XYZ file of C-alpha atoms in Angstrom:
313
model
C 208.188 -60.845 76.643
C 210.464 -63.654 75.355
C 214.148 -63.188 76.033
C 216.838 -64.212 73.569
C 220.577 -63.816 73.323
C 221.971 -61.792 70.425
C 225.225 -62.319 68.590
C 226.556 -60.635 65.499
C 227.096 -63.353 62.897
C 227.600 -63.159 59.126
C 224.826 -64.574 56.885
C 227.001 -67.506 55.783
C 226.886 -68.905 59.330
C 223.103 -69.292 59.150
C 223.376 -71.005 55.770
C 225.965 -73.386 57.206
C 223.613 -74.141 60.099
C 220.901 -75.160 57.624
C 223.409 -77.278 55.691
C 224.478 -78.932 58.947
C 220.842 -79.920 59.528
C 220.766 -81.489 56.073
C 224.041 -83.276 56.911
C 222.610 -84.822 60.080
C 219.447 -85.871 58.225
C 221.511 -87.336 55.392
C 223.384 -89.468 57.905
C 220.101 -90.751 59.263
C 219.395 -92.692 56.051
C 222.159 -95.151 56.907
C 220.978 -95.408 60.528
C 217.319 -95.818 59.568
C 218.149 -98.688 57.231
C 218.157 -101.089 60.204
C 215.915 -99.244 62.677
C 212.990 -99.166 60.249
C 213.095 -102.970 60.069
C 212.586 -103.224 63.841
C 209.828 -100.634 64.362
C 207.233 -99.454 61.825
C 207.669 -95.891 60.447
C 204.949 -93.998 62.348
C 205.862 -95.496 65.718
C 209.559 -94.984 65.037
C 208.910 -91.289 64.376
C 206.624 -90.972 67.411
C 209.271 -92.503 69.696
C 212.049 -90.442 68.114
C 210.308 -87.086 68.514
C 208.913 -87.827 71.982
C 212.436 -88.562 73.206
C 213.796 -85.519 71.372
C 211.232 -83.281 73.113
C 212.191 -84.725 76.502
C 215.952 -84.427 75.910
C 215.968 -80.895 74.489
C 213.250 -79.767 76.898
C 215.301 -80.926 79.900
C 218.607 -79.473 78.665
C 217.071 -76.082 77.805
C 214.354 -75.993 80.487
C 215.386 -72.572 81.861
C 215.414 -70.928 78.431
C 212.073 -72.515 77.555
C 210.541 -71.341 80.857
C 211.657 -67.770 80.062
C 210.295 -67.757 76.520
C 207.267 -70.045 76.397
C 203.971 -68.256 75.730
C 200.885 -68.503 73.517
C 202.781 -67.188 70.499
C 205.381 -69.966 70.735
C 202.616 -72.518 71.225
C 200.760 -71.241 68.143
C 203.770 -70.941 65.808
C 205.325 -74.193 67.008
C 201.968 -75.943 66.777
C 201.238 -74.750 63.227
C 204.701 -75.493 61.822
C 204.920 -78.705 63.836
C 201.564 -79.913 62.504
C 202.620 -79.217 58.907
C 205.970 -80.972 59.282
C 204.441 -83.830 61.271
C 201.875 -84.430 58.522
C 204.701 -84.242 55.991
C 206.699 -86.937 57.787
C 203.620 -89.140 58.226
C 202.326 -88.885 54.643
C 205.863 -89.319 53.263
C 206.309 -92.575 55.201
C 202.912 -93.911 54.134
C 203.755 -92.976 50.539
C 206.969 -94.954 50.776
C 204.844 -98.112 51.000
C 203.583 -97.462 47.459
C 206.738 -96.325 45.685
C 210.502 -96.888 45.608
C 212.872 -95.183 48.079
C 214.561 -93.317 45.218
C 211.308 -91.920 43.843
C 210.178 -91.103 47.387
C 213.352 -89.093 48.020
C 213.185 -87.344 44.644
C 209.500 -86.379 44.801
C 209.925 -85.150 48.386
C 212.738 -82.858 47.212
C 210.272 -81.033 44.957
C 209.427 -78.966 48.059
C 212.374 -76.729 47.219
C 210.538 -75.678 44.027
C 207.182 -75.363 45.840
C 208.499 -73.248 48.730
C 208.914 -69.899 46.875
C 205.305 -70.126 45.708
C 203.958 -71.002 49.159
C 205.935 -68.049 50.525
C 204.416 -65.876 47.773
C 200.943 -67.002 48.873
C 201.631 -66.422 52.583
C 203.787 -63.267 52.507
C 202.594 -61.733 49.216
C 206.215 -61.522 48.035
C 206.820 -62.788 44.514
C 209.771 -65.208 44.249
C 212.866 -64.072 42.377
C 213.183 -65.882 39.058
C 216.722 -67.044 39.841
C 215.469 -68.746 43.026
C 212.965 -70.763 40.983
C 215.609 -71.613 38.349
C 218.061 -72.699 41.058
C 215.411 -74.849 42.718
C 214.526 -76.539 39.418
C 218.200 -77.262 38.698
C 218.581 -78.652 42.202
C 215.567 -80.950 41.800
C 216.955 -82.126 38.430
C 220.233 -82.966 40.139
C 218.428 -84.770 42.938
C 216.569 -86.736 40.281
C 219.869 -88.027 38.917
C 220.969 -88.932 42.454
C 217.733 -90.611 43.515
C 216.067 -92.211 40.530
C 218.784 -94.296 38.906
C 217.037 -96.326 36.167
C 213.551 -95.689 37.576
C 212.590 -92.914 35.140
C 208.911 -93.835 34.792
C 206.622 -90.823 34.328
C 203.518 -92.615 35.649
C 202.533 -91.804 39.230
C 201.554 -94.515 41.702
C 199.408 -93.784 44.753
C 202.646 -93.738 46.753
C 204.113 -91.105 44.416
C 201.001 -88.946 44.798
C 201.114 -89.159 48.604
C 204.823 -88.300 48.516
C 204.018 -85.233 46.417
C 201.430 -84.227 49.037
C 204.100 -84.591 51.736
C 206.393 -82.279 49.732
C 203.592 -79.713 49.837
C 203.411 -79.991 53.633
C 207.207 -79.519 53.933
C 207.118 -76.483 51.615
C 204.205 -74.975 53.550
C 206.134 -75.469 56.826
C 209.238 -73.691 55.532
C 207.195 -70.790 54.146
C 204.993 -70.464 57.231
C 208.048 -70.571 59.527
C 209.612 -67.720 57.530
C 206.418 -65.673 57.992
C 205.528 -66.516 61.599
C 208.749 -67.203 63.517
C 210.663 -63.936 63.201
C 210.259 -62.959 66.889
C 210.134 -66.389 68.558
C 212.917 -68.241 70.346
C 214.092 -71.122 68.083
C 214.856 -73.508 70.959
C 211.403 -73.131 72.482
C 209.793 -73.503 69.059
C 211.784 -76.676 68.426
C 210.462 -78.371 71.568
C 206.867 -77.410 70.717
C 207.395 -78.729 67.185
C 208.745 -82.035 68.502
C 205.633 -82.477 70.627
C 203.440 -81.778 67.591
C 205.443 -84.231 65.433
C 205.133 -86.938 68.086
C 201.373 -86.465 68.478
C 200.717 -86.549 64.714
C 202.905 -89.623 64.176
C 201.431 -91.468 67.194
C 197.920 -90.856 65.839
C 199.083 -92.153 62.462
C 200.558 -95.228 64.140
C 197.356 -95.934 66.059
C 195.309 -95.688 62.860
C 197.578 -97.576 60.450
C 200.147 -99.728 62.267
C 200.309 -102.333 65.050
C 202.108 -101.482 68.271
C 205.793 -102.445 68.098
C 206.658 -105.646 70.004
C 208.928 -105.487 73.051
C 211.478 -107.650 71.202
C 212.086 -104.753 68.779
C 213.749 -102.613 71.450
C 217.220 -104.111 71.342
C 220.517 -102.497 72.293
C 221.232 -101.811 68.612
C 217.845 -100.115 68.245
C 218.545 -97.742 71.144
C 221.999 -96.910 69.741
C 220.371 -96.044 66.427
C 217.723 -94.062 68.269
C 220.449 -92.104 70.089
C 221.717 -90.750 66.756
C 218.193 -90.042 65.509
C 217.228 -88.201 68.706
C 220.414 -86.260 69.494
C 221.899 -85.529 66.061
C 219.109 -85.931 63.530
C 216.391 -84.368 65.710
C 217.737 -82.069 68.447
C 220.869 -80.675 66.796
C 219.478 -80.674 63.252
C 216.139 -79.036 64.037
C 217.664 -76.384 66.307
C 220.204 -75.576 63.566
C 217.403 -75.460 60.982
C 215.191 -73.184 63.089
C 218.015 -70.761 63.904
C 219.155 -70.678 60.276
C 215.660 -70.219 58.855
C 215.156 -67.044 60.895
C 217.900 -65.357 58.833
C 217.833 -67.088 55.432
C 215.057 -66.398 52.889
C 212.571 -69.254 52.527
C 213.503 -70.153 48.936
C 217.208 -70.389 49.773
C 216.538 -72.301 52.995
C 214.497 -74.885 51.073
C 217.328 -75.399 48.594
C 219.903 -75.856 51.356
C 217.612 -78.272 53.221
C 217.203 -80.372 50.081
C 220.882 -81.284 50.454
C 219.632 -83.968 52.836
C 219.402 -86.231 49.773
C 222.912 -85.289 48.637
C 224.432 -86.140 52.007
C 222.336 -89.313 52.116
C 223.905 -90.473 48.844
C 227.397 -89.510 50.017
C 227.003 -91.493 53.237
C 225.657 -94.439 51.246
C 228.778 -94.340 49.087
C 231.103 -93.992 52.095
C 229.495 -96.961 53.881
C 229.511 -99.142 50.779
C 225.769 -99.173 50.079
C 226.169 -97.416 46.733
C 228.877 -96.965 44.076
C 229.956 -93.693 42.470
C 228.588 -93.515 38.918
C 228.449 -91.026 36.073
C 224.796 -90.413 36.939
C 225.765 -89.335 40.455
C 228.422 -86.960 39.122
C 225.899 -85.383 36.731
C 223.472 -84.953 39.624
C 226.129 -83.319 41.784
C 226.995 -80.958 38.879
C 223.374 -79.748 38.586
C 223.189 -79.188 42.337
C 226.520 -77.335 42.386
C 225.280 -74.970 39.647
C 222.065 -74.358 41.616
C 224.153 -73.387 44.639
C 226.283 -71.011 42.545
C 223.147 -69.287 41.248
C 221.793 -68.898 44.777
C 225.046 -67.514 46.172
C 225.979 -65.233 43.260
C 222.468 -63.782 42.869
C 221.177 -63.205 46.420
C 217.498 -62.388 46.908
C 216.310 -58.950 48.146
C 215.693 -60.493 51.596
C 219.275 -61.773 51.743
C 220.654 -58.383 50.670
C 218.584 -56.732 53.404
C 220.161 -58.979 56.048
C 223.651 -58.218 54.740
C 222.880 -54.474 54.780
C 221.723 -54.747 58.393
C 225.001 -56.430 59.341
C 227.029 -53.809 57.499
C 225.187 -51.126 59.475
C 226.028 -52.810 62.754
C 222.829 -54.812 63.241
C 222.858 -57.938 65.379
C 220.701 -60.769 64.130
C 219.064 -62.955 66.754
C 220.615 -66.323 67.565
Protein backbone atom coordinates (compact mmCIF):
# COMPACT_ATOMS: atom_id res chain seq x y z
CA UNK A 1 0.00 0.00 0.00
CA UNK A 2 1.23 3.58 -0.64
CA UNK A 3 2.72 5.34 2.35
CA UNK A 4 2.21 9.03 3.02
CA UNK A 5 3.03 11.41 5.83
CA UNK A 6 0.15 13.07 7.66
CA UNK A 7 0.06 16.52 9.19
CA UNK A 8 -2.82 18.41 10.71
CA UNK A 9 -3.23 21.61 8.69
CA UNK A 10 -6.12 24.08 8.47
CA UNK A 11 -8.03 24.29 5.15
CA UNK A 12 -6.63 27.75 4.39
CA UNK A 13 -3.15 26.24 3.99
CA UNK A 14 -4.32 24.08 1.08
CA UNK A 15 -5.97 27.08 -0.56
CA UNK A 16 -2.74 29.04 -0.18
CA UNK A 17 -0.85 26.16 -1.79
CA UNK A 18 -3.13 26.36 -4.83
CA UNK A 19 -2.70 30.15 -4.95
CA UNK A 20 1.07 29.69 -4.77
CA UNK A 21 0.86 27.47 -7.85
CA UNK A 22 -1.03 30.22 -9.65
CA UNK A 23 1.64 32.70 -8.49
CA UNK A 24 4.47 30.62 -9.97
CA UNK A 25 2.54 30.18 -13.23
CA UNK A 26 1.78 33.90 -13.36
CA UNK A 27 5.49 34.63 -13.10
CA UNK A 28 6.15 32.32 -16.01
CA UNK A 29 4.44 34.69 -18.45
CA UNK A 30 7.32 37.15 -18.11
CA UNK A 31 9.90 34.35 -18.43
CA UNK A 32 8.17 32.75 -21.42
CA UNK A 33 8.13 36.05 -23.29
CA UNK A 34 11.73 35.43 -24.41
CA UNK A 35 11.95 31.63 -24.20
CA UNK A 36 9.06 31.14 -26.61
CA UNK A 37 10.97 33.14 -29.24
CA UNK A 38 13.88 30.69 -29.07
CA UNK A 39 12.02 27.35 -29.05
CA UNK A 40 8.56 26.62 -30.49
CA UNK A 41 5.73 26.02 -27.95
CA UNK A 42 5.33 22.23 -28.14
CA UNK A 43 9.06 21.53 -27.93
CA UNK A 44 9.46 24.08 -25.15
CA UNK A 45 6.77 22.29 -23.13
CA UNK A 46 8.23 18.86 -23.92
CA UNK A 47 11.70 19.94 -22.74
CA UNK A 48 10.28 21.70 -19.68
CA UNK A 49 8.24 18.73 -18.45
CA UNK A 50 10.89 16.12 -19.28
CA UNK A 51 13.39 18.02 -17.14
CA UNK A 52 10.79 18.54 -14.42
CA UNK A 53 10.12 14.78 -14.29
CA UNK A 54 13.86 14.07 -14.01
CA UNK A 55 14.47 16.72 -11.32
CA UNK A 56 11.49 15.89 -9.10
CA UNK A 57 11.89 12.16 -9.73
CA UNK A 58 15.52 12.25 -8.57
CA UNK A 59 14.87 14.43 -5.51
CA UNK A 60 11.89 12.33 -4.35
CA UNK A 61 13.05 8.94 -5.65
CA UNK A 62 12.65 7.16 -2.29
CA UNK A 63 9.11 8.43 -1.76
CA UNK A 64 8.17 7.54 -5.33
CA UNK A 65 9.63 4.03 -4.95
CA UNK A 66 7.48 3.52 -1.83
CA UNK A 67 4.26 4.74 -3.42
CA UNK A 68 4.38 3.94 -7.13
CA UNK A 69 1.83 1.35 -8.27
CA UNK A 70 -0.78 0.79 -10.98
CA UNK A 71 -3.21 3.18 -9.31
CA UNK A 72 -0.71 6.05 -9.43
CA UNK A 73 0.12 5.19 -13.03
CA UNK A 74 -3.57 5.21 -13.99
CA UNK A 75 -4.57 8.40 -12.14
CA UNK A 76 -1.40 10.24 -13.12
CA UNK A 77 -1.75 9.04 -16.71
CA UNK A 78 -5.40 10.11 -17.03
CA UNK A 79 -4.97 13.54 -15.43
CA UNK A 80 -1.62 14.02 -17.16
CA UNK A 81 -3.12 13.22 -20.56
CA UNK A 82 -5.96 15.71 -20.02
CA UNK A 83 -3.64 18.49 -18.88
CA UNK A 84 -1.07 17.68 -21.56
CA UNK A 85 -3.74 17.94 -24.26
CA UNK A 86 -4.90 21.18 -22.66
CA UNK A 87 -1.41 22.70 -22.83
CA UNK A 88 -0.91 21.50 -26.41
CA UNK A 89 -4.27 22.67 -27.80
CA UNK A 90 -3.96 25.98 -25.92
CA UNK A 91 -0.57 26.67 -27.54
CA UNK A 92 -1.81 25.75 -31.01
CA UNK A 93 -4.84 27.98 -30.45
CA UNK A 94 -2.56 30.87 -29.58
CA UNK A 95 -1.40 30.86 -33.21
CA UNK A 96 -4.93 31.84 -34.28
CA UNK A 97 -5.89 34.40 -31.65
CA UNK A 98 -4.42 37.15 -29.46
CA UNK A 99 -2.61 36.40 -26.18
CA UNK A 100 -5.29 38.30 -24.24
CA UNK A 101 -8.17 36.35 -25.76
CA UNK A 102 -6.20 33.12 -25.30
CA UNK A 103 -5.73 33.84 -21.59
CA UNK A 104 -9.35 34.90 -21.11
CA UNK A 105 -10.95 31.96 -22.94
CA UNK A 106 -8.66 29.52 -21.12
CA UNK A 107 -9.87 30.94 -17.79
CA UNK A 108 -13.41 29.82 -18.63
CA UNK A 109 -12.35 26.44 -17.19
CA UNK A 110 -13.23 27.78 -13.75
CA UNK A 111 -16.88 27.98 -14.87
CA UNK A 112 -16.73 24.58 -16.62
CA UNK A 113 -15.16 22.71 -13.69
CA UNK A 114 -18.25 22.48 -11.40
CA UNK A 115 -20.23 20.95 -14.27
CA UNK A 116 -17.50 18.44 -15.16
CA UNK A 117 -17.35 17.50 -11.48
CA UNK A 118 -21.15 17.12 -11.51
CA UNK A 119 -20.83 14.75 -14.49
CA UNK A 120 -18.01 12.72 -12.91
CA UNK A 121 -19.04 12.65 -9.23
CA UNK A 122 -22.82 13.10 -9.59
CA UNK A 123 -22.67 16.05 -7.17
CA UNK A 124 -24.55 19.14 -8.30
CA UNK A 125 -22.51 22.36 -8.02
CA UNK A 126 -23.56 24.93 -5.44
CA UNK A 127 -25.10 27.97 -7.11
CA UNK A 128 -22.71 30.35 -5.34
CA UNK A 129 -19.73 28.46 -6.80
CA UNK A 130 -21.08 29.02 -10.32
CA UNK A 131 -21.82 32.70 -9.59
CA UNK A 132 -18.32 33.20 -8.16
CA UNK A 133 -16.75 31.52 -11.18
CA UNK A 134 -18.73 33.72 -13.59
CA UNK A 135 -17.71 36.87 -11.70
CA UNK A 136 -14.10 35.69 -11.76
CA UNK A 137 -14.19 35.08 -15.52
CA UNK A 138 -15.75 38.54 -16.02
CA UNK A 139 -12.89 40.05 -14.03
CA UNK A 140 -10.34 38.08 -16.01
CA UNK A 141 -11.98 39.39 -19.17
CA UNK A 142 -11.28 42.96 -18.06
CA UNK A 143 -7.68 42.00 -17.27
CA UNK A 144 -7.02 40.07 -20.48
CA UNK A 145 -9.05 41.53 -23.30
CA UNK A 146 -8.32 45.25 -23.20
CA UNK A 147 -9.96 46.72 -26.34
CA UNK A 148 -10.34 43.32 -28.03
CA UNK A 149 -14.03 42.82 -27.20
CA UNK A 150 -15.02 41.09 -30.44
CA UNK A 151 -17.73 38.44 -29.99
CA UNK A 152 -16.76 36.51 -33.14
CA UNK A 153 -14.71 33.35 -32.58
CA UNK A 154 -11.66 32.54 -34.69
CA UNK A 155 -10.36 28.99 -35.09
CA UNK A 156 -7.77 29.88 -32.45
CA UNK A 157 -10.51 30.96 -30.03
CA UNK A 158 -12.37 27.69 -30.59
CA UNK A 159 -9.25 25.60 -29.95
CA UNK A 160 -8.55 27.64 -26.81
CA UNK A 161 -12.09 26.91 -25.61
CA UNK A 162 -11.42 23.19 -26.20
CA UNK A 163 -8.24 23.49 -24.11
CA UNK A 164 -10.28 25.06 -21.28
CA UNK A 165 -12.48 21.96 -21.39
CA UNK A 166 -9.42 19.72 -21.00
CA UNK A 167 -8.19 21.78 -18.00
CA UNK A 168 -11.64 21.65 -16.37
CA UNK A 169 -11.88 17.89 -16.96
CA UNK A 170 -8.43 17.43 -15.36
CA UNK A 171 -9.36 19.36 -12.22
CA UNK A 172 -12.65 17.47 -11.85
CA UNK A 173 -11.13 14.06 -12.57
CA UNK A 174 -8.28 14.72 -10.11
CA UNK A 175 -10.84 15.56 -7.41
CA UNK A 176 -12.61 12.24 -8.08
CA UNK A 177 -9.63 9.93 -8.61
CA UNK A 178 -6.72 11.20 -6.52
CA UNK A 179 -8.07 11.07 -2.97
CA UNK A 180 -5.83 8.15 -1.88
CA UNK A 181 -2.75 8.71 -4.06
CA UNK A 182 0.54 10.33 -3.10
CA UNK A 183 0.68 13.81 -4.74
CA UNK A 184 4.45 13.74 -5.35
CA UNK A 185 4.31 10.42 -7.17
CA UNK A 186 1.30 11.59 -9.18
CA UNK A 187 3.14 14.77 -10.15
CA UNK A 188 6.06 12.85 -11.67
CA UNK A 189 3.71 10.57 -13.63
CA UNK A 190 1.82 13.64 -14.85
CA UNK A 191 5.04 15.31 -15.99
CA UNK A 192 5.92 12.25 -18.04
CA UNK A 193 2.46 12.30 -19.63
CA UNK A 194 2.73 16.05 -20.37
CA UNK A 195 6.13 15.56 -21.99
CA UNK A 196 4.96 12.67 -24.17
CA UNK A 197 1.84 14.52 -25.39
CA UNK A 198 3.77 17.73 -26.13
CA UNK A 199 6.62 15.86 -27.88
CA UNK A 200 4.09 14.10 -30.12
CA UNK A 201 2.52 17.48 -30.86
CA UNK A 202 5.94 18.91 -31.69
CA UNK A 203 6.77 16.03 -34.03
CA UNK A 204 3.47 16.49 -35.86
CA UNK A 205 3.33 20.29 -36.07
CA UNK A 206 6.73 21.90 -35.47
CA UNK A 207 10.34 21.60 -36.67
CA UNK A 208 13.00 20.44 -34.23
CA UNK A 209 14.58 23.39 -32.40
CA UNK A 210 18.05 24.34 -33.69
CA UNK A 211 21.09 23.92 -31.45
CA UNK A 212 21.63 27.71 -31.56
CA UNK A 213 18.39 28.16 -29.56
CA UNK A 214 19.89 26.62 -26.42
CA UNK A 215 21.74 29.65 -25.10
CA UNK A 216 22.71 30.45 -21.52
CA UNK A 217 19.70 32.77 -21.23
CA UNK A 218 17.40 29.99 -22.44
CA UNK A 219 18.64 27.58 -19.76
CA UNK A 220 18.24 30.26 -17.06
CA UNK A 221 14.65 30.76 -18.19
CA UNK A 222 14.17 27.01 -18.28
CA UNK A 223 15.45 26.75 -14.69
CA UNK A 224 12.54 28.91 -13.49
CA UNK A 225 10.04 27.03 -15.66
CA UNK A 226 11.25 23.63 -14.43
CA UNK A 227 11.88 24.29 -10.73
CA UNK A 228 9.29 26.95 -9.84
CA UNK A 229 6.61 26.84 -12.51
CA UNK A 230 6.60 23.04 -12.88
CA UNK A 231 7.96 21.18 -9.83
CA UNK A 232 6.96 23.53 -7.01
CA UNK A 233 3.73 24.73 -8.63
CA UNK A 234 2.38 21.32 -9.63
CA UNK A 235 3.25 19.69 -6.30
CA UNK A 236 1.51 22.58 -4.49
CA UNK A 237 -1.49 22.25 -6.82
CA UNK A 238 -1.77 18.48 -6.36
CA UNK A 239 -1.49 18.66 -2.56
CA UNK A 240 -4.00 21.52 -2.40
CA UNK A 241 -6.50 19.88 -4.75
CA UNK A 242 -6.75 16.83 -2.49
CA UNK A 243 -8.36 19.02 0.20
CA UNK A 244 -10.13 21.83 -1.70
CA UNK A 245 -13.39 21.21 -3.60
CA UNK A 246 -12.97 21.18 -7.38
CA UNK A 247 -15.00 24.35 -8.04
CA UNK A 248 -13.01 26.36 -5.50
CA UNK A 249 -9.69 24.93 -6.70
CA UNK A 250 -10.50 25.98 -10.27
CA UNK A 251 -11.24 29.53 -9.15
CA UNK A 252 -7.99 29.78 -7.18
CA UNK A 253 -6.00 28.34 -10.10
CA UNK A 254 -7.48 30.94 -12.44
CA UNK A 255 -5.50 33.54 -10.48
CA UNK A 256 -2.62 32.59 -12.77
CA UNK A 257 -3.89 35.34 -15.09
CA UNK A 258 -4.13 37.84 -12.23
CA UNK A 259 -0.55 37.23 -11.15
CA UNK A 260 0.53 37.32 -14.79
CA UNK A 261 -0.90 40.84 -15.14
CA UNK A 262 0.65 41.94 -11.84
CA UNK A 263 4.09 40.72 -12.90
CA UNK A 264 3.65 42.44 -16.26
CA UNK A 265 2.94 45.69 -14.45
CA UNK A 266 5.87 45.24 -12.04
CA UNK A 267 8.31 44.56 -14.90
CA UNK A 268 7.04 47.45 -16.99
CA UNK A 269 5.29 45.46 -19.72
CA UNK A 270 1.87 46.87 -18.84
CA UNK A 271 0.44 49.99 -17.16
CA UNK A 272 -2.20 50.08 -14.42
CA UNK A 273 -5.52 51.22 -15.90
CA UNK A 274 -9.11 51.63 -14.78
CA UNK A 275 -9.95 48.46 -16.71
CA UNK A 276 -7.46 46.48 -14.63
CA UNK A 277 -8.89 47.86 -11.38
CA UNK A 278 -12.42 46.90 -12.46
CA UNK A 279 -11.18 43.40 -13.29
CA UNK A 280 -9.49 43.06 -9.91
CA UNK A 281 -12.73 44.22 -8.20
CA UNK A 282 -14.78 41.47 -9.90
CA UNK A 283 -12.20 38.85 -8.94
CA UNK A 284 -12.06 40.10 -5.33
CA UNK A 285 -15.86 39.79 -5.04
CA UNK A 286 -15.70 36.25 -6.46
CA UNK A 287 -13.16 35.34 -3.78
CA UNK A 288 -15.36 36.83 -1.04
CA UNK A 289 -18.32 34.75 -2.23
CA UNK A 290 -16.21 31.59 -2.23
CA UNK A 291 -14.78 32.20 1.24
CA UNK A 292 -17.96 33.45 2.94
CA UNK A 293 -20.19 30.72 1.46
CA UNK A 294 -18.14 27.50 1.64
CA UNK A 295 -19.40 24.43 -0.22
CA UNK A 296 -20.64 21.29 1.60
CA UNK A 297 -17.32 19.58 0.74
CA UNK A 298 -15.36 22.42 2.33
CA UNK A 299 -17.54 22.33 5.46
CA UNK A 300 -16.96 18.58 5.70
CA UNK A 301 -13.18 19.10 5.70
CA UNK A 302 -13.46 21.77 8.40
CA UNK A 303 -15.67 19.46 10.50
CA UNK A 304 -13.08 16.70 10.18
CA UNK A 305 -10.37 19.06 11.44
CA UNK A 306 -12.54 20.21 14.33
CA UNK A 307 -13.02 16.57 15.31
CA UNK A 308 -9.28 15.97 15.32
CA UNK A 309 -8.89 14.56 11.81
CA UNK A 310 -5.55 14.80 10.03
CA UNK A 311 -5.73 15.50 6.33
CA UNK A 312 -3.06 13.92 4.16
CA UNK A 313 -0.13 16.05 3.02
